[in-house]
Amino acid sequence: MSNYVYINGEFFEKDNAKVSVFDHGFLYGDGVFEGIRAYGGRVFRLTEHVDRLFDSAKVIALDPGISKKEMEDIILKTCAKNNVSDGYIRPIISRGVGDLGLNPYLCKKSTVVCIADKISLYPQEDYDKGLRIVTVATHRNYNESLNPRVKSLNYLNNIMAKIEAVQSGVKESLLLNPLGYVAECTGDNLFISRKGKIFTPSVQSGSLDGITAAAVVELAEKRNIEVIHGLMSRFDIWTADECWLTGTAAEMIPVTNVDGRLIGDGKVGPVYKQLLADFKHLTETTGTSIA
Ligand code: PXG
């Protein structure tokens, strides 16, 4: 699988799929990306991902050079070309080739790439028993630095937080925003449940507007569970009944220990299990057909 990569209108075999070292995506991390999943021959929430990709591009004043419809077609074509029916898709739009020097206006044309492959972040055991996570010193960005809602090619802030997690002997970290409120994890949104209600940090807290998270909110509301988006501190997390993370790559993964505190009784809880079943059903029954 993943033999062909789309680059600017053509497919190249994986080993020959190359972009210029003068591309500002490489020189400066100047560009945007998405991570999308396909289930059973259908792409999950394609429109939402392409909308977010184009919003990210707009915020960094990057002209994608193609329409949203064209991007959707590229994604579907890349899946079909690689016979991907269950997999992970990575569209990327970078600033394109330019000079040495930051000025993006000297880059003439964006570079559009699409990869379709597999992704597996955590072993099944972590889904069965729950992750242990720790708060790290690296904060999420200020909204008026690079806004955390932009899914940019510059993920160093998140990578710094991942390094801290691994150095602390855990697989994922909890990031706070500069005011000390909970934002999210390095590549996932965070949820808790407490006394029958669900809480998650608002995007203004410094989290990505997660597409998996939005799906989980819809599923919870269908079950008449109230979901509250707002400011959260670590107090809320440590005293929760349940905690879990959502993201395209990890899907839904439970968290049973945060900063050495057991969450609830330290076991994977019923609210998570119910919503996971609902989420699996949703991924199996919805999406845009590849062929
Ligand atoms: N927060 C951040 C910072 C993310 O990067 C999410 C939340 C979840 O959003 P979605 O829309 O996917 O539900 C993401 C996206 C990885 C990896 O390798 C993770 C993401 C993207 C690409 C790679 O862990 N997560």
mmCIF file of N, CA and C in Angstrom, residues 99-204:
data_model
loop_
_atom_site.group_PDB
_atom_site.id
_atom_site.type_symbol
_atom_site.label_atom_id
_atom_site.label_comp_id
_atom_site.label_asym_id
_atom_site.label_seq_id
_atom_site.Cartn_x
_atom_site.Cartn_y
_atom_site.Cartn_z
ATOM 1 N N ASP A 99 12.697 31.741 -2.405
ATOM 2 C CA ASP A 99 14.101 32.042 -2.107
ATOM 3 C C ASP A 99 14.391 31.716 -0.655
ATOM 4 N N LEU A 100 15.680 31.760 -0.285
ATOM 5 C CA LEU A 100 16.043 31.778 1.125
ATOM 6 C C LEU A 100 15.609 33.139 1.638
ATOM 7 N N GLY A 101 14.945 33.159 2.754
ATOM 8 C CA GLY A 101 14.316 34.400 3.223
ATOM 9 C C GLY A 101 12.850 34.106 3.448
ATOM 10 N N LEU A 102 12.304 34.684 4.514
ATOM 11 C CA LEU A 102 10.956 34.312 4.952
ATOM 12 C C LEU A 102 9.842 34.696 4.002
ATOM 13 N N ASN A 103 10.036 35.786 3.256
ATOM 14 C CA ASN A 103 8.918 36.403 2.532
ATOM 15 C C ASN A 103 8.102 35.408 1.706
ATOM 16 N N PRO A 104 6.872 35.095 2.154
ATOM 17 C CA PRO A 104 6.070 34.109 1.428
ATOM 18 C C PRO A 104 5.590 34.625 0.081
ATOM 19 N N TYR A 105 5.568 35.953 -0.074
ATOM 20 C CA TYR A 105 5.060 36.509 -1.330
ATOM 21 C C TYR A 105 6.035 36.272 -2.489
ATOM 22 N N LEU A 106 7.229 35.798 -2.177
ATOM 23 C CA LEU A 106 8.180 35.468 -3.247
ATOM 24 C C LEU A 106 8.024 34.025 -3.723
ATOM 25 N N CYS A 107 7.142 33.284 -3.070
ATOM 26 C CA CYS A 107 6.856 31.908 -3.524
ATOM 27 C C CYS A 107 5.726 31.999 -4.540
ATOM 28 N N LYS A 108 5.979 31.459 -5.737
ATOM 29 C CA LYS A 108 5.026 31.709 -6.833
ATOM 30 C C LYS A 108 3.786 30.834 -6.751
ATOM 31 N N LYS A 109 3.954 29.583 -6.331
ATOM 32 C CA LYS A 109 2.816 28.652 -6.416
ATOM 33 C C LYS A 109 2.882 27.650 -5.280
ATOM 34 N N SER A 110 1.741 27.382 -4.668
ATOM 35 C CA SER A 110 1.712 26.421 -3.561
ATOM 36 C C SER A 110 2.058 25.019 -4.066
ATOM 37 N N THR A 111 2.513 24.185 -3.154
ATOM 38 C CA THR A 111 2.741 22.769 -3.467
ATOM 39 C C THR A 111 1.603 21.970 -2.830
ATOM 40 N N VAL A 112 0.941 21.146 -3.632
ATOM 41 C CA VAL A 112 -0.167 20.335 -3.121
ATOM 42 C C VAL A 112 0.247 18.866 -3.163
ATOM 43 N N VAL A 113 0.190 18.218 -1.994
ATOM 44 C CA VAL A 113 0.606 16.817 -1.865
ATOM 45 C C VAL A 113 -0.533 16.036 -1.222
ATOM 46 N N CYS A 114 -0.676 14.768 -1.609
ATOM 47 C CA CYS A 114 -1.612 13.909 -0.882
ATOM 48 C C CYS A 114 -1.029 12.503 -0.766
ATOM 49 N N ILE A 115 -0.988 12.007 0.464
ATOM 50 C CA ILE A 115 -0.469 10.670 0.766
ATOM 51 C C ILE A 115 -1.628 9.843 1.318
ATOM 52 N N ALA A 116 -1.715 8.590 0.925
ATOM 53 C CA ALA A 116 -2.702 7.683 1.560
ATOM 54 C C ALA A 116 -1.935 6.485 2.090
ATOM 55 N N ASP A 117 -2.065 6.228 3.375
ATOM 56 C CA ASP A 117 -1.245 5.188 4.014
ATOM 57 C C ASP A 117 -2.007 4.629 5.206
ATOM 58 N N LYS A 118 -1.275 3.965 6.100
ATOM 59 C CA LYS A 118 -1.871 3.444 7.339
ATOM 60 C C LYS A 118 -1.311 4.232 8.505
ATOM 61 N N ILE A 119 -2.038 4.292 9.599
ATOM 62 C CA ILE A 119 -1.483 4.880 10.813
ATOM 63 C C ILE A 119 -1.957 4.057 11.997
ATOM 64 N N SER A 120 -1.064 3.825 12.936
ATOM 65 C CA SER A 120 -1.445 3.113 14.153
ATOM 66 C C SER A 120 -0.614 3.705 15.278
ATOM 67 N N LEU A 121 -1.265 4.441 16.158
ATOM 68 C CA LEU A 121 -0.513 5.185 17.164
ATOM 69 C C LEU A 121 -0.277 4.388 18.435
ATOM 70 N N TYR A 122 -1.298 3.662 18.875
ATOM 71 C CA TYR A 122 -1.226 2.995 20.174
ATOM 72 C C TYR A 122 -1.631 1.537 20.052
ATOM 73 N N PRO A 123 -1.016 0.645 20.838
ATOM 74 C CA PRO A 123 -1.435 -0.761 20.829
ATOM 75 C C PRO A 123 -2.812 -0.937 21.474
ATOM 76 N N GLN A 124 -3.469 -2.045 21.167
ATOM 77 C CA GLN A 124 -4.829 -2.296 21.682
ATOM 78 C C GLN A 124 -4.881 -2.210 23.210
ATOM 79 N N GLU A 125 -3.796 -2.647 23.848
ATOM 80 C CA GLU A 125 -3.756 -2.637 25.315
ATOM 81 C C GLU A 125 -4.073 -1.250 25.897
ATOM 82 N N ASP A 126 -3.589 -0.199 25.217
ATOM 83 C CA ASP A 126 -3.849 1.159 25.707
ATOM 84 C C ASP A 126 -5.334 1.516 25.600
ATOM 85 N N TYR A 127 -5.999 0.959 24.584
ATOM 86 C CA TYR A 127 -7.440 1.212 24.433
ATOM 87 C C TYR A 127 -8.227 0.423 25.486
ATOM 88 N N ASP A 128 -7.688 -0.732 25.889
ATOM 89 C CA ASP A 128 -8.382 -1.571 26.866
ATOM 90 C C ASP A 128 -8.174 -1.054 28.294
ATOM 91 N N LYS A 129 -6.964 -0.568 28.566
ATOM 92 C CA LYS A 129 -6.630 -0.189 29.957
ATOM 93 C C LYS A 129 -6.614 1.316 30.186
ATOM 94 N N GLY A 130 -6.448 2.071 29.114
ATOM 95 C CA GLY A 130 -6.385 3.527 29.254
ATOM 96 C C GLY A 130 -4.951 4.019 29.333
ATOM 97 N N LEU A 131 -4.749 5.231 28.837
ATOM 98 C CA LEU A 131 -3.412 5.846 28.833
ATOM 99 C C LEU A 131 -3.137 6.533 30.160
ATOM 100 N N ARG A 132 -1.843 6.662 30.441
ATOM 101 C CA ARG A 132 -1.378 7.504 31.534
ATOM 102 C C ARG A 132 -0.784 8.740 30.860
ATOM 103 N N ILE A 133 -1.194 9.924 31.280
ATOM 104 C CA ILE A 133 -0.631 11.138 30.677
ATOM 105 C C ILE A 133 -0.138 12.082 31.777
ATOM 106 N N VAL A 134 0.730 13.009 31.393
ATOM 107 C CA VAL A 134 1.218 13.999 32.367
ATOM 108 C C VAL A 134 1.148 15.400 31.761
ATOM 109 N N THR A 135 0.940 16.383 32.614
ATOM 110 C CA THR A 135 1.008 17.780 32.171
ATOM 111 C C THR A 135 2.474 18.128 31.938
ATOM 112 N N VAL A 136 2.734 18.856 30.852
ATOM 113 C CA VAL A 136 4.128 19.204 30.550
ATOM 114 C C VAL A 136 4.326 20.720 30.610
ATOM 115 N N ALA A 137 5.586 21.123 30.650
ATOM 116 C CA ALA A 137 5.918 22.551 30.793
ATOM 117 C C ALA A 137 5.660 23.334 29.506
ATOM 118 N N THR A 138 5.721 22.662 28.375
ATOM 119 C CA THR A 138 5.457 23.356 27.104
ATOM 120 C C THR A 138 3.981 23.714 27.019
ATOM 121 N N HIS A 139 3.684 24.977 26.816
ATOM 122 C CA HIS A 139 2.298 25.428 26.710
ATOM 123 C C HIS A 139 1.836 25.430 25.260
ATOM 124 N N ARG A 140 0.543 25.362 25.069
ATOM 125 C CA ARG A 140 -0.039 25.620 23.755
ATOM 126 C C ARG A 140 0.236 27.086 23.423
ATOM 127 N N ASN A 141 0.260 27.411 22.132
ATOM 128 C CA ASN A 141 0.550 28.791 21.726
ATOM 129 C C ASN A 141 -0.525 29.762 22.186
ATOM 130 N N TYR A 142 -0.133 31.036 22.305
ATOM 131 C CA TYR A 142 -1.119 32.111 22.438
ATOM 132 C C TYR A 142 -1.988 32.138 21.180
ATOM 133 N N ASN A 143 -3.240 32.514 21.326
ATOM 134 C CA ASN A 143 -4.101 32.628 20.142
ATOM 135 C C ASN A 143 -3.562 33.643 19.144
ATOM 136 N N GLU A 144 -2.871 34.659 19.644
ATOM 137 C CA GLU A 144 -2.338 35.673 18.733
ATOM 138 C C GLU A 144 -0.866 35.458 18.399
ATOM 139 N N SER A 145 -0.318 34.271 18.745
ATOM 140 C CA SER A 145 0.919 33.850 18.075
ATOM 141 C C SER A 145 0.406 33.060 16.886
ATOM 142 N N LEU A 146 0.903 31.876 16.654
ATOM 143 C CA LEU A 146 0.266 31.043 15.636
ATOM 144 C C LEU A 146 -0.965 30.436 16.303
ATOM 145 N N ASN A 147 -2.137 30.813 15.860
ATOM 146 C CA ASN A 147 -3.358 30.342 16.509
ATOM 147 C C ASN A 147 -3.407 28.808 16.484
ATOM 148 N N PRO A 148 -3.669 28.195 17.652
ATOM 149 C CA PRO A 148 -3.676 26.727 17.712
ATOM 150 C C PRO A 148 -4.750 26.066 16.844
ATOM 151 N N ARG A 149 -5.686 26.865 16.341
ATOM 152 C CA ARG A 149 -6.696 26.288 15.445
ATOM 153 C C ARG A 149 -6.149 26.046 14.050
ATOM 154 N N VAL A 150 -4.972 26.634 13.754
ATOM 155 C CA VAL A 150 -4.347 26.407 12.447
ATOM 156 C C VAL A 150 -3.604 25.086 12.490
ATOM 157 N N LYS A 151 -3.926 24.197 11.567
ATOM 158 C CA LYS A 151 -3.208 22.917 11.514
ATOM 159 C C LYS A 151 -2.028 23.130 10.570
ATOM 160 N N SER A 152 -0.973 23.717 11.102
ATOM 161 C CA SER A 152 0.144 24.132 10.252
ATOM 162 C C SER A 152 1.208 23.057 10.187
ATOM 163 N N LEU A 153 2.106 23.207 9.233
ATOM 164 C CA LEU A 153 3.217 22.254 9.088
ATOM 165 C C LEU A 153 4.252 22.455 10.181
ATOM 166 N N ASN A 154 4.053 23.472 11.014
ATOM 167 C CA ASN A 154 5.013 23.698 12.084
ATOM 168 C C ASN A 154 4.444 23.161 13.394
ATOM 169 N N TYR A 155 4.731 21.898 13.660
ATOM 170 C CA TYR A 155 4.184 21.225 14.842
ATOM 171 C C TYR A 155 5.197 21.128 15.972
ATOM 172 N N LEU A 156 6.224 21.975 15.918
ATOM 173 C CA LEU A 156 7.301 21.834 16.900
ATOM 174 C C LEU A 156 6.832 22.010 18.338
ATOM 175 N N ASN A 157 5.855 22.893 18.536
ATOM 176 C CA ASN A 157 5.349 23.090 19.891
ATOM 177 C C ASN A 157 4.793 21.757 20.433
ATOM 178 N N ASN A 158 4.015 21.098 19.593
ATOM 179 C CA ASN A 158 3.425 19.810 19.991
ATOM 180 C C ASN A 158 4.505 18.737 20.115
ATOM 181 N N ILE A 159 5.499 18.815 19.245
ATOM 182 C CA ILE A 159 6.585 17.828 19.287
ATOM 183 C C ILE A 159 7.406 18.013 20.569
ATOM 184 N N MET A 160 7.629 19.272 20.961
ATOM 185 C CA MET A 160 8.326 19.535 22.235
ATOM 186 C C MET A 160 7.558 18.899 23.395
ATOM 187 N N ALA A 161 6.226 19.013 23.339
ATOM 188 C CA ALA A 161 5.391 18.429 24.402
ATOM 189 C C ALA A 161 5.439 16.900 24.336
ATOM 190 N N LYS A 162 5.519 16.354 23.150
ATOM 191 C CA LYS A 162 5.620 14.892 22.993
ATOM 192 C C LYS A 162 6.950 14.408 23.570
ATOM 193 N N ILE A 163 8.015 15.159 23.302
ATOM 194 C CA ILE A 163 9.335 14.807 23.839
ATOM 195 C C ILE A 163 9.285 14.774 25.368
ATOM 196 N N GLU A 164 8.636 15.758 25.948
ATOM 197 C CA GLU A 164 8.520 15.792 27.417
ATOM 198 C C GLU A 164 7.752 14.586 27.943
ATOM 199 N N ALA A 165 6.704 14.197 27.209
ATOM 200 C CA ALA A 165 5.924 13.020 27.623
ATOM 201 C C ALA A 165 6.810 11.780 27.608
ATOM 202 N N VAL A 166 7.479 11.569 26.501
ATOM 203 C CA VAL A 166 8.305 10.363 26.355
ATOM 204 C C VAL A 166 9.422 10.354 27.400
ATOM 205 N N GLN A 167 10.019 11.539 27.629
ATOM 206 C CA GLN A 167 11.084 11.614 28.645
ATOM 207 C C GLN A 167 10.554 11.340 30.051
ATOM 208 N N SER A 168 9.261 11.555 30.252
ATOM 209 C CA SER A 168 8.652 11.268 31.558
ATOM 210 C C SER A 168 8.131 9.837 31.641
ATOM 211 N N GLY A 169 8.339 9.070 30.574
ATOM 212 C CA GLY A 169 7.943 7.666 30.598
ATOM 213 C C GLY A 169 6.477 7.423 30.266
ATOM 214 N N VAL A 170 5.805 8.426 29.674
ATOM 215 C CA VAL A 170 4.429 8.215 29.221
ATOM 216 C C VAL A 170 4.337 8.534 27.728
ATOM 217 N N LYS A 171 3.170 8.215 27.145
ATOM 218 C CA LYS A 171 3.063 8.339 25.693
ATOM 219 C C LYS A 171 2.414 9.635 25.240
ATOM 220 N N GLU A 172 1.730 10.313 26.144
ATOM 221 C CA GLU A 172 1.014 11.524 25.718
ATOM 222 C C GLU A 172 1.064 12.563 26.827
ATOM 223 N N SER A 173 0.990 13.825 26.421
ATOM 224 C CA SER A 173 1.057 14.897 27.409
ATOM 225 C C SER A 173 -0.179 15.768 27.353
ATOM 226 N N LEU A 174 -0.452 16.405 28.486
ATOM 227 C CA LEU A 174 -1.540 17.367 28.592
ATOM 228 C C LEU A 174 -0.925 18.759 28.481
ATOM 229 N N LEU A 175 -1.429 19.566 27.553
ATOM 230 C CA LEU A 175 -0.902 20.922 27.388
ATOM 231 C C LEU A 175 -1.892 21.931 27.953
ATOM 232 N N LEU A 176 -1.361 22.887 28.698
ATOM 233 C CA LEU A 176 -2.163 23.998 29.188
ATOM 234 C C LEU A 176 -1.943 25.179 28.255
ATOM 235 N N ASN A 177 -2.859 26.143 28.300
ATOM 236 C CA ASN A 177 -2.614 27.359 27.529
ATOM 237 C C ASN A 177 -1.806 28.341 28.389
ATOM 238 N N PRO A 178 -1.409 29.482 27.836
ATOM 239 C CA PRO A 178 -0.541 30.374 28.615
ATOM 240 C C PRO A 178 -1.175 30.880 29.916
ATOM 241 N N LEU A 179 -2.507 30.773 30.045
ATOM 242 C CA LEU A 179 -3.171 31.194 31.293
ATOM 243 C C LEU A 179 -3.304 30.051 32.289
ATOM 244 N N GLY A 180 -2.880 28.865 31.885
ATOM 245 C CA GLY A 180 -2.932 27.735 32.818
ATOM 246 C C GLY A 180 -4.197 26.888 32.696
ATOM 247 N N TYR A 181 -5.053 27.230 31.744
ATOM 248 C CA TYR A 181 -6.238 26.382 31.517
ATOM 249 C C TYR A 181 -5.867 25.220 30.594
ATOM 250 N N VAL A 182 -6.600 24.129 30.730
ATOM 251 C CA VAL A 182 -6.332 22.944 29.911
ATOM 252 C C VAL A 182 -6.686 23.238 28.452
ATOM 253 N N ALA A 183 -5.783 22.891 27.547
ATOM 254 C CA ALA A 183 -6.053 23.081 26.112
ATOM 255 C C ALA A 183 -6.390 21.737 25.469
ATOM 256 N N GLU A 184 -5.403 20.851 25.362
ATOM 257 C CA GLU A 184 -5.599 19.563 24.690
ATOM 258 C C GLU A 184 -4.318 18.755 24.836
ATOM 259 N N CYS A 185 -4.211 17.651 24.097
ATOM 260 C CA CYS A 185 -2.974 16.873 24.085
ATOM 261 C C CYS A 185 -2.225 17.161 22.787
ATOM 262 N N THR A 186 -1.140 16.439 22.511
ATOM 263 C CA THR A 186 -0.296 16.857 21.374
ATOM 264 C C THR A 186 -0.979 16.685 20.024
ATOM 265 N N GLY A 187 -1.852 15.698 19.916
ATOM 266 C CA GLY A 187 -2.557 15.502 18.640
ATOM 267 C C GLY A 187 -3.985 15.061 18.856
ATOM 268 N N ASP A 188 -4.532 15.392 19.994
ATOM 269 C CA ASP A 188 -5.884 14.933 20.348
ATOM 270 C C ASP A 188 -6.599 15.941 21.230
ATOM 271 N N ASN A 189 -7.910 16.001 21.086
ATOM 272 C CA ASN A 189 -8.753 16.785 21.999
ATOM 273 C C ASN A 189 -9.050 15.961 23.242
ATOM 274 N N LEU A 190 -9.388 16.677 24.322
ATOM 275 C CA LEU A 190 -9.613 16.011 25.602
ATOM 276 C C LEU A 190 -11.062 16.184 26.068
ATOM 277 N N PHE A 191 -11.597 15.116 26.606
ATOM 278 C CA PHE A 191 -12.953 15.127 27.178
ATOM 279 C C PHE A 191 -12.907 14.544 28.579
ATOM 280 N N ILE A 192 -13.834 15.029 29.434
ATOM 281 C CA ILE A 192 -14.066 14.321 30.693
ATOM 282 C C ILE A 192 -15.566 14.117 30.848
ATOM 283 N N SER A 193 -15.933 13.150 31.669
ATOM 284 C CA SER A 193 -17.334 13.095 32.084
ATOM 285 C C SER A 193 -17.361 13.141 33.597
ATOM 286 N N ARG A 194 -18.384 13.817 34.117
ATOM 287 C CA ARG A 194 -18.537 13.955 35.563
ATOM 288 C C ARG A 194 -20.022 14.123 35.873
ATOM 289 N N LYS A 195 -20.491 13.258 36.730
ATOM 290 C CA LYS A 195 -21.900 13.312 37.170
ATOM 291 C C LYS A 195 -22.863 13.421 35.986
ATOM 292 N N GLY A 196 -22.631 12.610 34.968
ATOM 293 C CA GLY A 196 -23.584 12.529 33.851
ATOM 294 C C GLY A 196 -23.448 13.600 32.788
ATOM 295 N N LYS A 197 -22.506 14.542 32.979
ATOM 296 C CA LYS A 197 -22.293 15.565 31.947
ATOM 297 C C LYS A 197 -20.893 15.418 31.361
ATOM 298 N N ILE A 198 -20.738 15.922 30.139
ATOM 299 C CA ILE A 198 -19.437 15.857 29.474
ATOM 300 C C ILE A 198 -18.891 17.279 29.340
ATOM 301 N N PHE A 199 -17.609 17.409 29.546
ATOM 302 C CA PHE A 199 -16.940 18.718 29.450
ATOM 303 C C PHE A 199 -15.727 18.590 28.537
ATOM 304 N N THR A 200 -15.468 19.649 27.769
ATOM 305 C CA THR A 200 -14.269 19.686 26.921
ATOM 306 C C THR A 200 -13.817 21.146 26.808
ATOM 307 N N PRO A 201 -12.507 21.390 26.725
ATOM 308 C CA PRO A 201 -12.049 22.782 26.611
ATOM 309 C C PRO A 201 -12.577 23.436 25.326
ATOM 310 N N SER A 202 -13.004 24.678 25.418
ATOM 311 C CA SER A 202 -13.443 25.412 24.227
ATOM 312 C C SER A 202 -12.240 25.656 23.309
ATOM 313 N N VAL A 203 -12.508 25.904 22.027
ATOM 314 C CA VAL A 203 -11.379 26.189 21.115
ATOM 315 C C VAL A 203 -10.625 27.443 21.557
ATOM 316 N N GLN A 204 -11.331 28.362 22.210
ATOM 317 C CA GLN A 204 -10.653 29.577 22.688
ATOM 318 C C GLN A 204 -9.621 29.251 23.777
#
